[in-house]
Every structure is written in C-alpha cells, then in structure tokens.
C-alpha cells in the first residue's frame, strides 16, 4: 500500500508541476474556445435574423410587383439593398422591382436597381440575369453601345442563348446586319442544345435571322 501511496504522491506532484507551468495557457485556451463558441452562436443568430427580415421585405416587393405598384416595389427593394446587401433576397428584390419599373416606363429606376444587382450581387447566375435585363433596358433607352458592353462577358451556360439573341437585337438596331446574323445563329445553336423546351424561342430567333437575310 505504501508503494501505491508513493506513486500517487509522485503523480500528484508531477501534475502540480505541469499545471504550474501550463495552467495559465490551458485556462486561456479554454476561455478562447468558450468565447469562440458564443461568438459563433451569436453570428448564426444574427444571420438567421437578417434572413428573416430580408425575406419579409422581399415579400413586400413581391406584393407590390403583383399589384404593379412601382414606387412601393422600388422603396422596399431599396431597403433590401441598403440594409441586407449580402443576401440573395436583395438581388431577387432588385430584379423583381426593376421589372416593375420597366413595365411602368420608369427606365432610369429599373437601370439603377439592375446596375446594383450586376455590380454588387453575390450570386453569379443572378448577376448574369441582371446583366441581360440591364442590356434590355439600355436597348430600350437607345444606349446601344452600353448595352453591348453589358453583354460582352460570357454568361453562365443557361443564359448563353438569351445573351446571343439580345446581342443580335442590338446589332440589328445599329444596322450591323452581318454581326447580327452571327449573333442570331449563335443563339439558335445554343437553343438547339436546350431541346424541346426552347422550340418557340428558337423559331422566333430564326424569323429574325431570316428577316436579315432577306
């Protein structure tokens, strides 16, 4: 029994010596770990709260768009962009509001919200969709060179045909028939890869191409 007591005392002594050397470090690491855990939980709560509030604002934009209330949609989308710029809701709200502005003839307002979605939006596919719609607004305003600039960079594959089609429209409006035909043909080729779901649009583009050839 005495041997066991002696070994236990030695172990205790070694533990005390180890704690004297490393105890402060261990306590600091434990405190930092606890703070990190609390911080992470706080960040998650903050993100969830922001998502809920942004979703509520997006619902306001949706209702205003359904009712064709251009100013209400613009105001709600503006709050989304200002208060929750990092959320997908902000991009979606800008796109939805811009469509409402466009239908109301408020092209400058539509352009402003689409430019934000293009330049500041987080989701690449939504940025490309905003670019496509922004180029449409610029075409409508007669700013043809600016529209082509927005269409210049290659989009995600899902929008390749739409970009080529709109590029053809802009070039045709500029009187550049040969370049417009090339763009329309690129759109037709891309639409062919989409299968039956793109038949109608493919025929529309084909009519544009044939009208230029005629």
mmCIF file of C-alpha atoms in Angstrom:
data_model
loop_
_atom_site.group_PDB
_atom_site.id
_atom_site.type_symbol
_atom_site.label_atom_id
_atom_site.label_comp_id
_atom_site.label_asym_id
_atom_site.label_seq_id
_atom_site.Cartn_x
_atom_site.Cartn_y
_atom_site.Cartn_z
ATOM 1 C CA UNK A 1 0.000 0.000 0.000
ATOM 2 C CA UNK A 2 2.869 2.362 0.806
ATOM 3 C CA UNK A 3 4.268 1.882 -2.701
ATOM 4 C CA UNK A 4 0.935 2.862 -4.237
ATOM 5 C CA UNK A 5 0.728 5.915 -1.950
ATOM 6 C CA UNK A 6 4.195 6.975 -3.007
ATOM 7 C CA UNK A 7 3.389 6.597 -6.696
ATOM 8 C CA UNK A 8 0.171 8.580 -6.249
ATOM 9 C CA UNK A 9 2.059 11.373 -4.468
ATOM 10 C CA UNK A 10 4.609 11.457 -7.293
ATOM 11 C CA UNK A 11 1.839 11.684 -9.883
ATOM 12 C CA UNK A 12 0.187 14.487 -7.944
ATOM 13 C CA UNK A 13 3.487 16.314 -7.688
ATOM 14 C CA UNK A 14 4.076 15.938 -11.435
ATOM 15 C CA UNK A 15 0.556 17.189 -12.144
ATOM 16 C CA UNK A 16 1.075 20.205 -9.891
ATOM 17 C CA UNK A 17 4.366 20.996 -11.616
ATOM 18 C CA UNK A 18 2.738 20.644 -15.054
ATOM 19 C CA UNK A 19 -0.162 22.853 -14.028
ATOM 20 C CA UNK A 20 2.196 25.468 -12.616
ATOM 21 C CA UNK A 21 3.923 25.598 -16.000
ATOM 22 C CA UNK A 22 0.958 25.293 -18.365
ATOM 23 C CA UNK A 23 -2.126 26.098 -16.299
ATOM 24 C CA UNK A 24 -2.462 29.703 -17.476
ATOM 25 C CA UNK A 25 -2.147 28.633 -21.097
ATOM 26 C CA UNK A 26 -4.790 25.935 -20.677
ATOM 27 C CA UNK A 27 -7.144 28.390 -18.973
ATOM 28 C CA UNK A 28 -6.621 30.920 -21.776
ATOM 29 C CA UNK A 29 -7.285 28.334 -24.486
ATOM 30 C CA UNK A 30 -10.437 27.174 -22.697
ATOM 31 C CA UNK A 31 -11.656 30.764 -22.359
ATOM 32 C CA UNK A 32 -10.979 31.489 -26.029
ATOM 33 C CA UNK A 33 -12.792 28.313 -27.066
ATOM 34 C CA UNK A 34 -15.799 29.321 -24.978
ATOM 35 C CA UNK A 35 -15.780 32.818 -26.480
ATOM 36 C CA UNK A 36 -15.499 31.381 -29.997
ATOM 37 C CA UNK A 37 -18.484 29.125 -29.355
ATOM 38 C CA UNK A 38 -20.558 32.013 -28.031
ATOM 39 C CA UNK A 39 -19.428 34.194 -30.939
ATOM 40 C CA UNK A 40 -20.390 31.549 -33.489
ATOM 41 C CA UNK A 41 -23.807 31.099 -31.915
ATOM 42 C CA UNK A 42 -24.267 34.871 -31.923
ATOM 43 C CA UNK A 43 -23.261 35.094 -35.573
ATOM 44 C CA UNK A 44 -25.688 32.334 -36.500
ATOM 45 C CA UNK A 45 -28.476 34.113 -34.652
ATOM 46 C CA UNK A 46 -27.597 37.385 -36.410
ATOM 47 C CA UNK A 47 -27.588 35.697 -39.828
ATOM 48 C CA UNK A 48 -30.915 33.985 -39.193
ATOM 49 C CA UNK A 49 -32.479 37.222 -38.011
ATOM 50 C CA UNK A 50 -31.190 39.077 -41.075
ATOM 51 C CA UNK A 51 -32.507 36.359 -43.390
ATOM 52 C CA UNK A 52 -35.949 36.537 -41.783
ATOM 53 C CA UNK A 53 -36.102 40.329 -42.010
ATOM 54 C CA UNK A 54 -34.825 40.316 -45.599
ATOM 55 C CA UNK A 55 -37.396 37.665 -46.517
ATOM 56 C CA UNK A 56 -40.184 39.809 -45.077
ATOM 57 C CA UNK A 57 -39.038 42.793 -47.149
ATOM 58 C CA UNK A 58 -38.820 40.656 -50.272
ATOM 59 C CA UNK A 59 -42.425 39.611 -49.668
ATOM 60 C CA UNK A 60 -43.330 43.325 -49.713
ATOM 61 C CA UNK A 61 -41.564 43.690 -53.069
ATOM 62 C CA UNK A 62 -43.464 40.671 -54.410
ATOM 63 C CA UNK A 63 -46.830 42.063 -53.350
ATOM 64 C CA UNK A 64 -46.028 45.452 -54.839
ATOM 65 C CA UNK A 65 -44.888 43.849 -58.097
ATOM 66 C CA UNK A 66 -48.065 41.768 -58.309
ATOM 67 C CA UNK A 67 -50.097 44.945 -57.812
ATOM 68 C CA UNK A 68 -47.865 46.898 -60.242
ATOM 69 C CA UNK A 69 -47.091 49.423 -57.508
ATOM 70 C CA UNK A 70 -43.790 50.644 -58.935
ATOM 71 C CA UNK A 71 -42.900 53.112 -56.186
ATOM 72 C CA UNK A 72 -43.702 50.706 -53.345
ATOM 73 C CA UNK A 73 -41.648 47.982 -55.023
ATOM 74 C CA UNK A 74 -38.771 50.410 -55.548
ATOM 75 C CA UNK A 75 -38.833 51.586 -51.925
ATOM 76 C CA UNK A 76 -38.912 48.056 -50.491
ATOM 77 C CA UNK A 77 -36.147 46.901 -52.840
ATOM 78 C CA UNK A 78 -34.126 49.968 -51.852
ATOM 79 C CA UNK A 79 -34.387 48.979 -48.199
ATOM 80 C CA UNK A 80 -33.340 45.431 -49.059
ATOM 81 C CA UNK A 81 -30.306 46.701 -50.947
ATOM 82 C CA UNK A 82 -29.406 49.186 -48.224
ATOM 83 C CA UNK A 83 -29.919 47.012 -45.143
ATOM 84 C CA UNK A 84 -29.269 43.462 -46.390
ATOM 85 C CA UNK A 85 -26.961 43.786 -49.416
ATOM 86 C CA UNK A 86 -25.271 40.430 -48.844
ATOM 87 C CA UNK A 87 -28.459 38.373 -49.063
ATOM 88 C CA UNK A 88 -29.909 36.638 -52.094
ATOM 89 C CA UNK A 89 -33.172 38.378 -51.251
ATOM 90 C CA UNK A 90 -31.533 41.721 -52.119
ATOM 91 C CA UNK A 91 -30.601 40.504 -55.601
ATOM 92 C CA UNK A 92 -34.019 38.965 -56.175
ATOM 93 C CA UNK A 93 -35.735 42.089 -54.878
ATOM 94 C CA UNK A 94 -33.712 44.326 -57.196
ATOM 95 C CA UNK A 95 -34.561 42.122 -60.183
ATOM 96 C CA UNK A 96 -38.249 41.946 -59.345
ATOM 97 C CA UNK A 97 -38.547 45.655 -58.657
ATOM 98 C CA UNK A 98 -36.650 46.527 -61.842
ATOM 99 C CA UNK A 99 -39.179 44.534 -63.841
ATOM 100 C CA UNK A 100 -41.973 46.538 -62.246
ATOM 101 C CA UNK A 101 -40.172 49.815 -63.031
ATOM 102 C CA UNK A 102 -39.633 48.699 -66.631
ATOM 103 C CA UNK A 103 -43.310 47.909 -67.140
ATOM 104 C CA UNK A 104 -44.217 51.290 -65.642
ATOM 105 C CA UNK A 105 -41.893 53.075 -68.055
ATOM 106 C CA UNK A 106 -39.512 54.065 -65.239
ATOM 107 C CA UNK A 107 -36.417 53.026 -67.163
ATOM 108 C CA UNK A 108 -33.913 55.038 -65.109
ATOM 109 C CA UNK A 109 -35.139 53.425 -61.889
ATOM 110 C CA UNK A 110 -35.027 49.986 -63.477
ATOM 111 C CA UNK A 111 -31.480 50.665 -64.672
ATOM 112 C CA UNK A 112 -30.288 51.790 -61.238
ATOM 113 C CA UNK A 113 -31.529 48.669 -59.468
ATOM 114 C CA UNK A 114 -30.222 46.340 -62.164
ATOM 115 C CA UNK A 115 -26.805 48.005 -62.078
ATOM 116 C CA UNK A 116 -26.642 47.311 -58.348
ATOM 117 C CA UNK A 117 -27.590 43.662 -58.925
ATOM 118 C CA UNK A 118 -24.899 43.340 -61.612
ATOM 119 C CA UNK A 119 -22.112 45.122 -59.747
ATOM 120 C CA UNK A 120 -22.803 44.136 -56.133
ATOM 121 C CA UNK A 121 -24.844 40.927 -56.219
ATOM 122 C CA UNK A 122 -23.353 37.758 -54.742
ATOM 123 C CA UNK A 123 -24.881 35.024 -56.913
ATOM 124 C CA UNK A 124 -23.200 34.684 -60.347
ATOM 125 C CA UNK A 125 -26.298 33.380 -62.162
ATOM 126 C CA UNK A 126 -28.436 36.211 -60.791
ATOM 127 C CA UNK A 127 -25.753 38.710 -61.803
ATOM 128 C CA UNK A 128 -25.928 37.390 -65.366
ATOM 129 C CA UNK A 129 -29.715 37.594 -65.364
ATOM 130 C CA UNK A 130 -29.435 41.192 -64.163
ATOM 131 C CA UNK A 131 -26.926 41.918 -66.953
ATOM 132 C CA UNK A 132 -29.334 40.537 -69.524
ATOM 133 C CA UNK A 133 -32.198 42.653 -68.237
ATOM 134 C CA UNK A 134 -29.978 45.721 -67.893
ATOM 135 C CA UNK A 135 -28.946 45.383 -71.533
ATOM 136 C CA UNK A 136 -32.647 45.186 -72.435
ATOM 137 C CA UNK A 137 -33.278 48.444 -70.577
ATOM 138 C CA UNK A 138 -30.317 50.108 -72.296
ATOM 139 C CA UNK A 139 -31.583 48.920 -75.692
ATOM 140 C CA UNK A 140 -34.979 50.383 -74.894
ATOM 141 C CA UNK A 141 -33.307 53.686 -73.972
ATOM 142 C CA UNK A 142 -31.307 53.699 -77.200
ATOM 143 C CA UNK A 143 -27.968 53.315 -75.419
ATOM 144 C CA UNK A 144 -26.784 50.633 -77.809
ATOM 145 C CA UNK A 145 -23.041 50.705 -77.167
ATOM 146 C CA UNK A 146 -23.649 50.481 -73.417
ATOM 147 C CA UNK A 147 -25.975 47.530 -73.976
ATOM 148 C CA UNK A 148 -23.295 45.683 -75.948
ATOM 149 C CA UNK A 149 -20.762 46.311 -73.187
ATOM 150 C CA UNK A 150 -23.066 44.641 -70.675
ATOM 151 C CA UNK A 151 -23.475 41.645 -72.998
ATOM 152 C CA UNK A 152 -19.784 41.259 -73.752
ATOM 153 C CA UNK A 153 -18.648 38.914 -70.966
ATOM 154 C CA UNK A 154 -19.741 35.294 -71.401
ATOM 155 C CA UNK A 155 -22.640 34.395 -69.072
ATOM 156 C CA UNK A 156 -23.359 31.094 -67.374
ATOM 157 C CA UNK A 157 -24.416 28.444 -69.896
ATOM 158 C CA UNK A 158 -28.111 28.730 -69.019
ATOM 159 C CA UNK A 159 -28.224 32.293 -70.409
ATOM 160 C CA UNK A 160 -25.913 31.868 -73.414
ATOM 161 C CA UNK A 161 -28.738 31.757 -75.968
ATOM 162 C CA UNK A 162 -30.572 34.746 -74.479
ATOM 163 C CA UNK A 163 -27.387 36.819 -74.460
ATOM 164 C CA UNK A 164 -26.693 35.985 -78.111
ATOM 165 C CA UNK A 165 -30.286 36.747 -79.100
ATOM 166 C CA UNK A 166 -30.256 40.136 -77.397
ATOM 167 C CA UNK A 167 -26.826 40.921 -78.847
ATOM 168 C CA UNK A 168 -28.362 40.251 -82.255
ATOM 169 C CA UNK A 169 -31.198 42.673 -81.490
ATOM 170 C CA UNK A 170 -28.769 45.431 -80.507
ATOM 171 C CA UNK A 171 -26.541 44.880 -83.537
ATOM 172 C CA UNK A 172 -29.544 44.796 -85.873
ATOM 173 C CA UNK A 173 -30.731 48.091 -84.392
ATOM 174 C CA UNK A 174 -27.277 49.536 -85.086
ATOM 175 C CA UNK A 175 -27.576 48.422 -88.701
ATOM 176 C CA UNK A 176 -24.788 45.837 -88.379
ATOM 177 C CA UNK A 177 -26.587 43.088 -90.252
ATOM 178 C CA UNK A 178 -23.667 40.684 -90.688
ATOM 179 C CA UNK A 179 -22.752 40.780 -86.987
ATOM 180 C CA UNK A 180 -26.409 40.464 -86.014
ATOM 181 C CA UNK A 181 -26.762 37.345 -88.181
ATOM 182 C CA UNK A 182 -23.752 35.795 -86.458
ATOM 183 C CA UNK A 183 -25.276 36.529 -83.052
ATOM 184 C CA UNK A 184 -28.678 35.136 -84.019
ATOM 185 C CA UNK A 185 -27.091 31.966 -85.389
ATOM 186 C CA UNK A 186 -25.180 31.531 -82.125
ATOM 187 C CA UNK A 187 -28.478 31.886 -80.267
ATOM 188 C CA UNK A 188 -30.145 29.261 -82.475
ATOM 189 C CA UNK A 189 -27.253 26.852 -81.944
ATOM 190 C CA UNK A 190 -27.409 27.334 -78.170
ATOM 191 C CA UNK A 191 -31.191 26.912 -78.140
ATOM 192 C CA UNK A 192 -30.885 23.674 -80.100
ATOM 193 C CA UNK A 193 -28.922 22.252 -77.190
ATOM 194 C CA UNK A 194 -31.794 23.097 -74.843
ATOM 195 C CA UNK A 195 -34.145 20.703 -76.613
ATOM 196 C CA UNK A 196 -37.927 20.882 -76.934
ATOM 197 C CA UNK A 197 -38.403 23.420 -74.165
ATOM 198 C CA UNK A 198 -36.755 26.113 -76.320
ATOM 199 C CA UNK A 199 -38.580 25.411 -79.602
ATOM 200 C CA UNK A 200 -40.719 28.551 -79.534
ATOM 201 C CA UNK A 201 -37.851 30.905 -78.796
ATOM 202 C CA UNK A 202 -35.696 29.175 -81.404
ATOM 203 C CA UNK A 203 -38.346 29.831 -84.058
ATOM 204 C CA UNK A 204 -38.598 33.478 -83.019
ATOM 205 C CA UNK A 205 -34.844 33.903 -83.414
ATOM 206 C CA UNK A 206 -34.937 32.061 -86.741
ATOM 207 C CA UNK A 207 -37.505 34.557 -88.035
ATOM 208 C CA UNK A 208 -35.212 37.421 -87.000
ATOM 209 C CA UNK A 209 -32.300 35.784 -88.791
ATOM 210 C CA UNK A 210 -34.318 35.190 -91.966
ATOM 211 C CA UNK A 211 -35.556 38.776 -91.968
ATOM 212 C CA UNK A 212 -31.946 39.990 -92.003
ATOM 213 C CA UNK A 213 -31.010 37.575 -94.753
ATOM 214 C CA UNK A 214 -33.973 38.754 -96.799
#
